[in-house]
Coordinates of C-alpha atoms and ligand atoms in Angstrom, one line a residue:
M1 CA 0.1 -0.2 0.0
G2 CA 1.1 3.5 -0.9
N3 CA 3.9 2.6 -3.1
S4 CA 1.7 2.6 -6.2
R5 CA 2.9 5.9 -7.1
I6 CA 6.7 5.3 -7.0
T7 CA 8.3 6.6 -10.0
A8 CA 12.0 6.0 -10.8
P9 CA 13.8 9.0 -9.7
S10 CA 16.0 9.6 -13.1
A11 CA 16.7 13.2 -11.4
L12 CA 19.5 11.9 -9.3
L13 CA 22.6 13.4 -10.3
Y14 CA 25.5 12.6 -8.0
A15 CA 26.9 12.5 -4.5
R16 CA 29.0 15.5 -3.5
C17 CA 31.2 15.8 -0.4
S18 CA 30.1 18.2 2.0
R19 CA 33.5 19.5 2.6
C20 CA 35.8 19.3 -0.3
G21 CA 33.2 19.0 -2.9
E22 CA 34.4 16.2 -4.5
E23 CA 31.7 14.4 -6.7
Y24 CA 31.0 10.7 -7.0
S25 CA 28.6 8.6 -8.7
P26 CA 25.4 7.8 -6.6
D27 CA 26.2 4.0 -7.0
V28 CA 29.3 4.0 -5.2
A29 CA 28.8 6.5 -2.6
E30 CA 28.2 4.4 0.4
S31 CA 30.6 5.8 2.8
L32 CA 32.6 9.2 3.5
C33 CA 34.7 11.0 0.9
E34 CA 37.8 9.1 -0.1
K35 CA 40.0 12.4 -0.2
C36 CA 38.9 14.2 3.1
K37 CA 36.3 11.6 4.7
G38 CA 33.6 14.3 4.7
V39 CA 29.9 13.2 4.5
L40 CA 28.6 12.7 1.2
L41 CA 25.4 14.2 0.3
M42 CA 23.0 13.4 -2.8
H43 CA 22.3 16.0 -5.4
Y44 CA 19.4 15.9 -7.6
D45 CA 18.2 17.9 -10.8
Y46 CA 15.4 19.9 -9.2
R47 CA 14.1 21.6 -12.1
Q48 CA 13.4 18.1 -13.7
I49 CA 11.8 17.3 -10.0
A50 CA 9.8 20.4 -10.4
E51 CA 8.2 19.3 -13.7
E52 CA 7.4 15.9 -12.4
V53 CA 5.8 16.7 -8.7
S54 CA 3.9 19.7 -7.6
K55 CA 2.4 20.6 -4.0
E56 CA -1.1 19.4 -5.3
S57 CA 0.3 16.1 -6.6
L58 CA 2.1 15.2 -3.3
E59 CA -1.0 16.4 -1.3
R60 CA -3.1 13.7 -3.1
R61 CA -0.8 10.8 -2.0
I62 CA -0.6 8.5 0.8
P63 CA 1.3 9.8 3.8
S64 CA 4.7 7.7 3.7
V65 CA 8.2 8.0 3.2
W66 CA 7.8 7.0 -0.1
K67 CA 5.4 9.6 -1.4
Y68 CA 8.6 11.5 -1.9
S69 CA 10.3 9.2 -3.9
E70 CA 11.5 11.5 -6.6
L71 CA 13.7 13.1 -4.1
L72 CA 14.9 9.7 -2.7
P73 CA 17.9 7.8 -4.2
I74 CA 16.3 4.4 -5.2
T75 CA 16.1 3.9 -8.7
E76 CA 14.9 0.1 -8.9
K77 CA 11.1 0.2 -7.6
P78 CA 10.9 -3.4 -6.8
S79 CA 13.9 -3.1 -4.7
I80 CA 12.0 -1.1 -2.2
V81 CA 11.6 -2.6 1.4
S82 CA 8.7 -0.6 3.5
L83 CA 7.3 -1.4 6.7
G84 CA 4.9 1.8 6.4
E85 CA 7.2 4.3 7.9
G86 CA 6.8 8.0 7.8
G87 CA 3.6 9.8 7.8
T88 CA 3.6 10.5 11.5
H89 CA 1.4 12.9 13.1
V90 CA 2.2 16.6 14.0
H91 CA 0.1 17.3 17.4
E92 CA -0.6 20.6 18.8
C93 CA 0.1 20.5 22.5
R94 CA -2.3 22.4 24.4
R95 CA -1.9 21.1 27.7
L96 CA 2.0 21.6 27.4
M97 CA 1.4 25.2 26.1
E98 CA -0.5 26.1 29.1
Q99 CA 2.1 25.0 31.5
L100 CA 5.4 26.0 29.7
R101 CA 3.4 29.3 28.8
V102 CA 4.5 29.2 25.3
K103 CA 2.3 30.7 22.4
R104 CA 2.3 27.4 20.5
I105 CA 3.8 24.0 21.0
L106 CA 3.8 21.4 18.3
V107 CA 5.2 17.9 18.4
K108 CA 6.2 15.6 15.3
D109 CA 5.4 12.4 16.9
E110 CA 8.2 9.9 15.6
T111 CA 7.5 7.3 18.1
T112 CA 4.5 6.0 15.6
N113 CA 7.0 4.6 13.2
P114 CA 7.3 0.8 12.6
T115 CA 10.0 0.2 15.2
A116 CA 9.0 3.2 17.0
S117 CA 11.9 5.6 16.1
F118 CA 12.6 8.1 13.2
V119 CA 15.5 5.9 12.2
D120 CA 13.0 3.9 10.1
R121 CA 13.1 6.6 7.8
G122 CA 16.7 5.9 6.9
S123 CA 16.3 2.2 7.3
T124 CA 13.8 1.9 4.8
V125 CA 16.1 3.6 2.2
V126 CA 19.4 2.3 3.1
V127 CA 18.1 -1.4 3.2
S128 CA 16.3 -0.8 -0.2
K129 CA 20.0 0.2 -1.4
A130 CA 21.3 -3.0 -0.1
I131 CA 18.6 -5.2 -1.8
E132 CA 19.4 -3.1 -5.1
S133 CA 22.9 -3.6 -5.0
G134 CA 22.4 -7.4 -4.5
S135 CA 23.5 -8.1 -1.1
S136 CA 22.4 -10.9 1.1
S137 CA 23.2 -9.2 4.4
V138 CA 23.5 -6.1 6.3
C139 CA 25.8 -4.8 9.4
C140 CA 25.9 -1.8 11.4
G141 CA 27.9 -0.6 14.6
A142 CA 25.0 1.2 16.7
T143 CA 23.8 2.6 19.7
G144 CA 20.4 1.0 19.9
N145 CA 17.8 2.5 17.6
L146 CA 19.7 1.8 14.3
G147 CA 20.3 -1.6 15.2
A148 CA 16.9 -2.4 16.0
S149 CA 15.2 -0.6 12.9
L150 CA 17.7 -2.3 10.7
S151 CA 17.1 -5.7 12.1
A152 CA 13.6 -5.3 11.5
Y153 CA 13.9 -4.1 7.5
A154 CA 16.5 -6.7 7.1
A155 CA 14.1 -9.3 8.3
K156 CA 11.3 -7.7 6.0
A157 CA 13.8 -7.9 3.1
G158 CA 15.0 -11.7 3.9
L159 CA 18.5 -10.3 4.6
E160 CA 20.8 -11.4 7.5
S161 CA 21.7 -8.6 9.8
M162 CA 24.9 -8.5 12.0
I163 CA 25.0 -5.6 14.7
F164 CA 27.9 -4.4 16.7
L165 CA 26.7 -2.9 19.9
P166 CA 28.2 -1.1 23.4
K167 CA 27.6 -2.9 26.3
M168 CA 25.6 0.2 27.6
L169 CA 22.7 -0.2 25.9
D170 CA 18.6 0.2 25.9
L171 CA 17.2 -3.4 26.6
G172 CA 14.0 -2.8 24.7
K173 CA 16.2 -2.0 21.5
L174 CA 18.2 -5.2 21.9
Y175 CA 14.9 -7.1 22.4
Q176 CA 13.5 -5.7 19.2
M177 CA 17.1 -7.1 17.4
I178 CA 17.0 -10.5 18.6
V179 CA 13.4 -11.2 18.0
C180 CA 13.8 -10.0 14.3
G181 CA 16.6 -12.6 14.1
A182 CA 19.8 -10.3 14.1
K183 CA 23.1 -11.7 15.2
V184 CA 24.5 -9.2 18.1
E185 CA 28.2 -8.9 19.2
L186 CA 28.6 -6.6 22.2
T187 CA 31.6 -4.4 22.3
S188 CA 33.5 -2.1 24.8
D189 CA 32.0 0.8 23.6
Y190 CA 30.2 2.7 20.7
V191 CA 33.6 3.5 18.8
A192 CA 34.6 -0.3 19.1
A193 CA 31.3 -1.3 17.7
T194 CA 31.8 0.8 14.7
V195 CA 35.3 -0.4 14.2
R196 CA 34.1 -4.1 14.4
A197 CA 31.2 -3.4 11.8
E198 CA 33.8 -1.8 9.4
R199 CA 35.9 -4.8 9.8
F200 CA 32.7 -7.1 9.1
S201 CA 31.7 -5.2 5.8
R202 CA 34.0 -7.3 3.7
H203 CA 31.1 -9.9 4.0
S204 CA 28.1 -7.6 4.3
F205 CA 26.6 -4.4 3.4
L206 CA 27.6 -1.8 5.8
V207 CA 25.0 0.9 7.2
T208 CA 26.3 3.9 9.0
P209 CA 24.7 7.1 10.2
Y210 CA 26.5 8.9 7.6
N211 CA 25.7 6.7 4.8
P212 CA 24.0 8.9 2.2
Y213 CA 21.2 6.7 1.3
F214 CA 20.3 6.2 5.1
M215 CA 20.5 10.1 5.6
E216 CA 18.3 10.7 2.4
G217 CA 15.8 8.8 4.3
E218 CA 16.1 11.2 7.7
K219 CA 15.2 14.2 5.6
T220 CA 11.7 13.1 5.0
T221 CA 11.0 14.7 8.5
G222 CA 11.5 17.8 7.2
Y223 CA 9.4 17.4 3.9
E224 CA 6.2 16.4 6.1
I225 CA 6.8 19.2 8.7
V226 CA 6.2 21.5 5.7
E227 CA 3.4 19.9 4.3
Q228 CA 1.6 19.1 7.3
M229 CA 1.7 22.9 8.4
G230 CA 0.1 23.7 5.0
W231 CA 3.4 24.6 3.0
R232 CA 4.9 26.9 5.7
L233 CA 7.3 26.6 8.7
P234 CA 7.2 26.9 12.2
D235 CA 9.3 29.5 13.9
R236 CA 11.5 26.9 15.4
I237 CA 12.0 23.3 15.1
I238 CA 14.0 21.7 17.9
V239 CA 15.7 18.3 17.2
P240 CA 17.8 16.0 19.5
M241 CA 21.5 15.7 18.1
G242 CA 23.7 12.6 18.6
N243 CA 25.6 12.1 15.2
G244 CA 24.0 15.6 13.7
G245 CA 22.4 13.6 10.6
H246 CA 18.8 14.3 11.4
I247 CA 19.0 18.2 12.0
S248 CA 21.4 18.3 8.9
M249 CA 18.9 16.2 6.7
I250 CA 15.9 18.3 7.8
W251 CA 17.7 21.4 6.7
K252 CA 18.5 19.7 3.4
A253 CA 14.9 18.9 3.1
L254 CA 13.8 22.5 3.7
T255 CA 16.4 24.1 1.3
E256 CA 15.3 21.2 -1.4
F257 CA 11.7 22.5 -0.9
S258 CA 12.6 26.1 -1.3
E259 CA 14.7 25.1 -4.3
L260 CA 11.5 23.4 -5.8
G261 CA 9.5 26.5 -5.1
F262 CA 7.1 24.8 -2.7
I263 CA 7.9 27.2 -0.1
D264 CA 9.7 30.8 -0.5
K265 CA 12.5 30.6 2.0
V266 CA 13.6 28.5 4.9
N267 CA 12.3 30.8 7.5
T268 CA 12.8 28.6 10.6
R269 CA 15.5 28.4 13.4
L270 CA 16.9 24.9 13.7
T271 CA 17.7 24.2 17.3
G272 CA 19.6 21.1 18.3
I273 CA 19.8 19.5 21.7
Q274 CA 22.5 17.5 23.1
A275 CA 22.6 15.7 26.4
A276 CA 25.3 17.5 29.1
G277 CA 27.2 14.2 29.3
A278 CA 28.1 14.4 25.5
A279 CA 27.9 17.6 23.7
P280 CA 30.6 17.8 21.3
I281 CA 28.5 19.8 18.6
V282 CA 27.2 22.3 21.2
D283 CA 30.6 22.7 22.5
A284 CA 31.9 23.8 18.9
Y285 CA 28.9 26.0 18.3
S286 CA 29.8 27.8 21.9
R287 CA 33.7 28.1 20.7
G288 CA 32.5 29.7 17.4
D289 CA 34.0 26.8 15.7
S290 CA 33.0 25.0 12.7
V291 CA 34.8 21.7 13.1
V292 CA 33.6 19.3 16.1
V293 CA 36.2 17.8 18.3
D294 CA 35.4 14.6 20.0
A295 CA 34.0 14.4 23.3
G296 CA 36.3 12.2 25.0
K297 CA 34.0 10.7 27.9
V298 CA 30.2 10.2 27.0
E299 CA 28.0 10.1 30.4
T300 CA 24.3 10.2 29.7
L301 CA 21.2 8.1 30.0
A302 CA 20.1 9.3 26.7
L303 CA 22.1 6.6 25.2
D304 CA 20.9 7.3 21.5
I305 CA 22.1 10.9 21.2
G306 CA 25.3 9.9 23.6
I307 CA 27.9 10.1 20.9
E308 CA 31.6 10.9 21.4
S309 CA 32.5 11.7 17.7
P310 CA 29.4 12.8 15.7
S311 CA 29.8 12.1 11.8
A312 CA 27.6 14.8 10.9
G313 CA 28.7 17.3 13.5
D314 CA 29.9 19.8 10.9
L315 CA 27.0 19.8 8.8
A316 CA 24.6 20.1 12.1
L317 CA 26.5 23.4 13.0
N318 CA 26.1 24.5 9.5
A319 CA 22.3 23.8 9.6
I320 CA 21.8 25.5 13.1
R321 CA 23.8 28.8 11.7
S322 CA 22.5 29.0 8.2
S323 CA 18.9 28.9 9.7
G324 CA 19.8 31.5 12.7
G325 CA 19.1 28.9 15.3
T326 CA 20.8 27.7 18.3
C327 CA 21.9 24.7 20.6
A328 CA 21.9 23.8 24.0
T329 CA 22.7 21.0 26.5
V330 CA 20.4 19.5 28.9
T331 CA 21.0 17.2 32.0
D332 CA 19.7 13.7 32.5
R333 CA 17.6 14.9 35.4
E334 CA 16.2 17.8 33.0
I335 CA 15.3 14.9 30.2
L336 CA 13.5 12.8 32.8
E337 CA 11.4 15.7 34.3
A338 CA 10.6 16.5 30.6
A339 CA 9.5 13.0 29.5
R340 CA 7.2 12.8 32.5
L341 CA 6.0 16.2 31.5
L342 CA 5.1 15.4 28.0
A343 CA 3.7 12.0 28.9
K344 CA 1.3 13.3 31.5
S345 CA 0.1 16.2 29.7
E346 CA 0.1 15.0 25.9
G347 CA 0.2 11.2 26.1
I348 CA 3.2 10.8 24.4
F349 CA 5.8 8.6 26.1
A350 CA 9.3 9.3 24.9
E351 CA 12.5 7.9 25.3
P352 CA 15.3 10.1 26.8
A353 CA 16.6 11.2 23.5
A354 CA 13.6 12.2 22.3
A355 CA 12.5 13.8 25.5
S356 CA 15.3 16.1 25.5
T357 CA 13.9 18.6 22.7
I358 CA 11.3 19.2 25.7
A359 CA 13.8 19.5 28.1
G360 CA 15.6 22.1 25.9
L361 CA 12.5 24.0 25.0
K362 CA 11.8 24.5 28.6
K363 CA 15.3 25.3 29.8
M364 CA 15.7 27.9 26.9
M365 CA 12.6 29.4 27.3
E366 CA 13.3 30.0 31.1
A367 CA 16.9 31.5 30.0
G368 CA 14.9 33.8 27.6
S369 CA 16.9 32.5 24.5
I370 CA 13.3 31.5 23.5
D371 CA 10.6 34.0 23.2
R372 CA 7.1 33.0 24.3
D373 CA 5.6 34.3 21.2
E374 CA 7.1 31.7 18.9
E375 CA 5.5 28.6 17.4
V376 CA 7.9 25.9 18.3
L377 CA 7.8 22.1 16.8
C378 CA 9.9 19.6 18.8
V379 CA 10.9 16.2 17.0
I380 CA 10.1 13.3 19.5
T381 CA 12.4 10.9 17.9
G382 CA 11.6 7.4 19.7
A383 CA 9.4 5.8 22.2
G384 CA 9.7 5.3 25.9
L385 CA 9.5 1.7 26.3
K386 CA 12.6 1.3 24.1
D387 CA 14.3 1.8 27.3
P388 CA 12.7 -0.3 30.3
V389 CA 15.1 0.4 32.6
T390 CA 14.8 4.3 32.5
A391 CA 10.7 3.7 32.4
R392 CA 11.1 1.6 35.6
R393 CA 12.6 4.8 37.2
F394 CA 9.3 6.6 36.8
V395 CA 7.3 4.2 38.8
K396 CA 9.9 3.7 41.5
K397 CA 8.5 6.2 44.0
V398 CA 5.0 4.8 43.5
R399 CA 4.7 2.0 46.0
A400 CA 1.3 0.6 44.8
V401 CA 2.9 0.6 41.3
E402 CA 5.9 -1.2 42.7
T403 CA 4.0 -3.8 44.3
V404 CA 1.8 -4.4 41.2
I405 CA 5.1 -4.8 39.0
R406 CA 6.7 -7.3 41.7
R407 CA 3.6 -9.6 41.7
V408 CA 3.8 -9.5 37.7
E409 CA 7.2 -10.4 37.8
D410 CA 6.7 -13.2 40.6
R411 CA 3.9 -14.7 38.4
R412 CA 6.1 -15.1 35.3
L413 CA 8.5 -16.8 37.5
T414 CA 5.8 -18.7 39.0
T415 CA 4.7 -19.8 35.4
R416 CA 8.3 -20.7 34.4
L417 CA 9.0 -22.7 37.1
G418 CA 5.9 -24.9 37.2
P419 CA 4.1 -26.7 39.8
T420 CA 6.5 -29.6 40.4
K421 CA 9.4 -27.3 41.1
L422 CA 7.9 -25.2 43.4
R423 CA 6.7 -27.9 45.4
I424 CA 10.5 -29.1 45.5
L425 CA 11.5 -25.6 46.6
E426 CA 8.9 -25.9 49.5
I427 CA 10.0 -29.4 50.3
V428 CA 13.6 -28.2 50.2
S429 CA 13.1 -25.0 52.4
T430 CA 12.2 -27.1 55.4
Q431 CA 15.1 -29.6 55.4
E432 CA 17.9 -30.9 53.3
A433 CA 16.4 -33.7 51.1
Y434 CA 17.7 -36.3 48.5
G435 CA 15.9 -37.5 45.6
Y436 CA 13.9 -40.5 46.7
Q437 CA 12.9 -38.6 49.9
I438 CA 11.5 -35.6 47.7
K439 CA 9.7 -38.0 45.4
K440 CA 8.1 -39.6 48.4
E441 CA 7.3 -36.2 50.0
L442 CA 6.0 -35.1 46.5
E443 CA 3.7 -38.0 47.0
E444 CA 2.3 -37.8 50.1
Q445 CA 2.1 -34.0 50.9
F446 CA 0.9 -32.9 47.2
Q447 CA -0.1 -35.9 45.2
I448 CA 2.2 -35.4 42.7
S449 CA 3.6 -38.8 41.3
V450 CA 6.9 -38.5 39.4
K451 CA 10.0 -40.8 39.0
V452 CA 13.2 -40.4 40.8
P453 CA 15.0 -39.4 37.7
V454 CA 12.5 -36.7 36.8
V455 CA 13.1 -35.4 40.2
Y456 CA 16.8 -35.3 39.7
Q457 CA 16.0 -33.5 36.2
H458 CA 14.1 -30.8 38.1
L459 CA 16.6 -30.4 40.7
K460 CA 19.5 -29.9 38.1
E461 CA 17.2 -27.3 36.4
L462 CA 16.8 -25.6 39.9
E463 CA 20.7 -25.6 40.3
T464 CA 21.2 -24.2 36.8
L465 CA 18.8 -21.2 38.1
N466 CA 21.0 -20.9 41.1
L467 CA 17.7 -22.0 43.5
V468 CA 19.2 -24.9 45.1
R469 CA 22.6 -26.3 45.7
R470 CA 24.1 -29.9 46.6
S471 CA 24.9 -29.5 50.5
S472 CA 26.3 -33.0 51.2
V473 CA 26.9 -36.6 50.0
R474 CA 26.1 -39.5 52.1
E475 CA 26.5 -43.3 52.2
V476 CA 24.0 -45.2 54.3
G477 CA 24.9 -48.7 54.8
G478 CA 26.2 -49.9 51.4
K479 CA 23.6 -48.4 49.2
P480 CA 24.2 -46.0 46.6
E481 CA 25.2 -42.4 47.8
R482 CA 22.6 -40.0 48.4
H483 CA 22.8 -36.1 47.2
Y484 CA 21.4 -33.9 49.5
Y485 CA 20.1 -30.4 48.4
T486 CA 19.2 -27.5 50.1
L487 CA 18.1 -23.9 49.1
T488 CA 20.7 -21.2 48.0
E489 CA 20.3 -17.8 49.0
K490 CA 18.5 -16.8 46.0
G491 CA 16.3 -19.9 46.3
R492 CA 15.1 -19.0 49.8
A493 CA 14.4 -15.3 48.6
T494 CA 12.3 -16.7 45.7
A495 CA 10.5 -19.3 47.7
K496 CA 9.9 -16.7 50.5
S497 CA 8.3 -14.2 47.6
L498 CA 6.5 -17.0 46.1
G499 CA 4.8 -18.2 49.4
T500 CA 6.7 -21.5 49.3
Y501 CA 8.9 -21.1 52.2
R502 CA 8.5 -23.0 55.2
G503 CA 12.0 -23.2 56.9
Ligands
LIG1 ZN1 35.9 15.6 0.6

């Protein structure tokens, strides 16, 4: 659905280095400039595109990344791999406007994308490119959202996926990767993950945040904002910055729409937010530099924007300065407060990286660097459930909820252990016991009839779960030796919480 209008974008001309201007054929442009390591950007024949599409023809198409296919670099229509990405809503945030006392706040809610982050916009294009180039697998070094998204699109396309990840990661994203069949390897940090991926790319199509195909997908956020606002722009657009690719590509989208005559000029201030514990782009901006220096250490719970060495940092600085925007940092505490505020007032549960835009808006308004008369649009890049550990922090202080969660967790353990193991735990909680003895107790006390080897199988599994341990071996009058079992510390705690402790 929605792909019926895709036409071959013959207007794609070349990829050009954003630093030195070197031009490359779009077919070979999958990484950085060979001469200066600058990011490559795709260029099109905009006059030709203006003849093919108009505001009216775009409005008639189904909302999706691929409605802008003439402005995307995939030439083979059957290669397109789509899960229904893009076309996300722009909401007016009335309650948030009242609380923050700003004239108008809008959010672009990217949490409703197929894998719950804006990254799907890039994945659909880059995986389509992998298919077009005949690859059978994709790989990447990722912080989380990219890995989760790429795994899903690879699964849809029937490609294998290999994801290298730093140990500090959001569990929800890891679950997404595993369930989609990705192979995952953990590395010490993000830089190590990218190095491993690079090495692996001899056997696989490498996806990076600076891959020009991936970045072209990211720009569709910008197209949608313009179109959804009725072919105009808000006073300000606030975007989280990790690698700086998204804000750079939104800027590219706006200048392209201006080039095509869909808007007069780009009259919005692009404003980037970084976590205080990882802010190399904001640091460069504050110094007045156009080159971003590596952050060194990264410390933030907003893992998806905690980037030490932003690949599109200089492009992001250019987007901010060219649009007359600004940038700022926010602390983890400000991010968490903002996430709670956004969820409570607007019903959108954002992950920390995404909530950083709301935190930034609040902070800059209080500091007077954003005017209360402005119309501000915040991009909410990913969903809160991707990071269950942080999500859990929101309910920690609510005792009733804490009890409910514990009961659910206990029930899951009860289901996993099954009735026989629970009874064995109960028997062992009263005394040291051996296999035959446990078999007799199961029969007499609980009317559970099982053979001795089955009892030992259960004991072995309980041992693996570290709930019981062998306490002693005894020989009684020439009979085979008896192995006695007792509860471990964890076994005692578990038996207590499940109500099967009688010791
Ligand atoms: Zn170059």
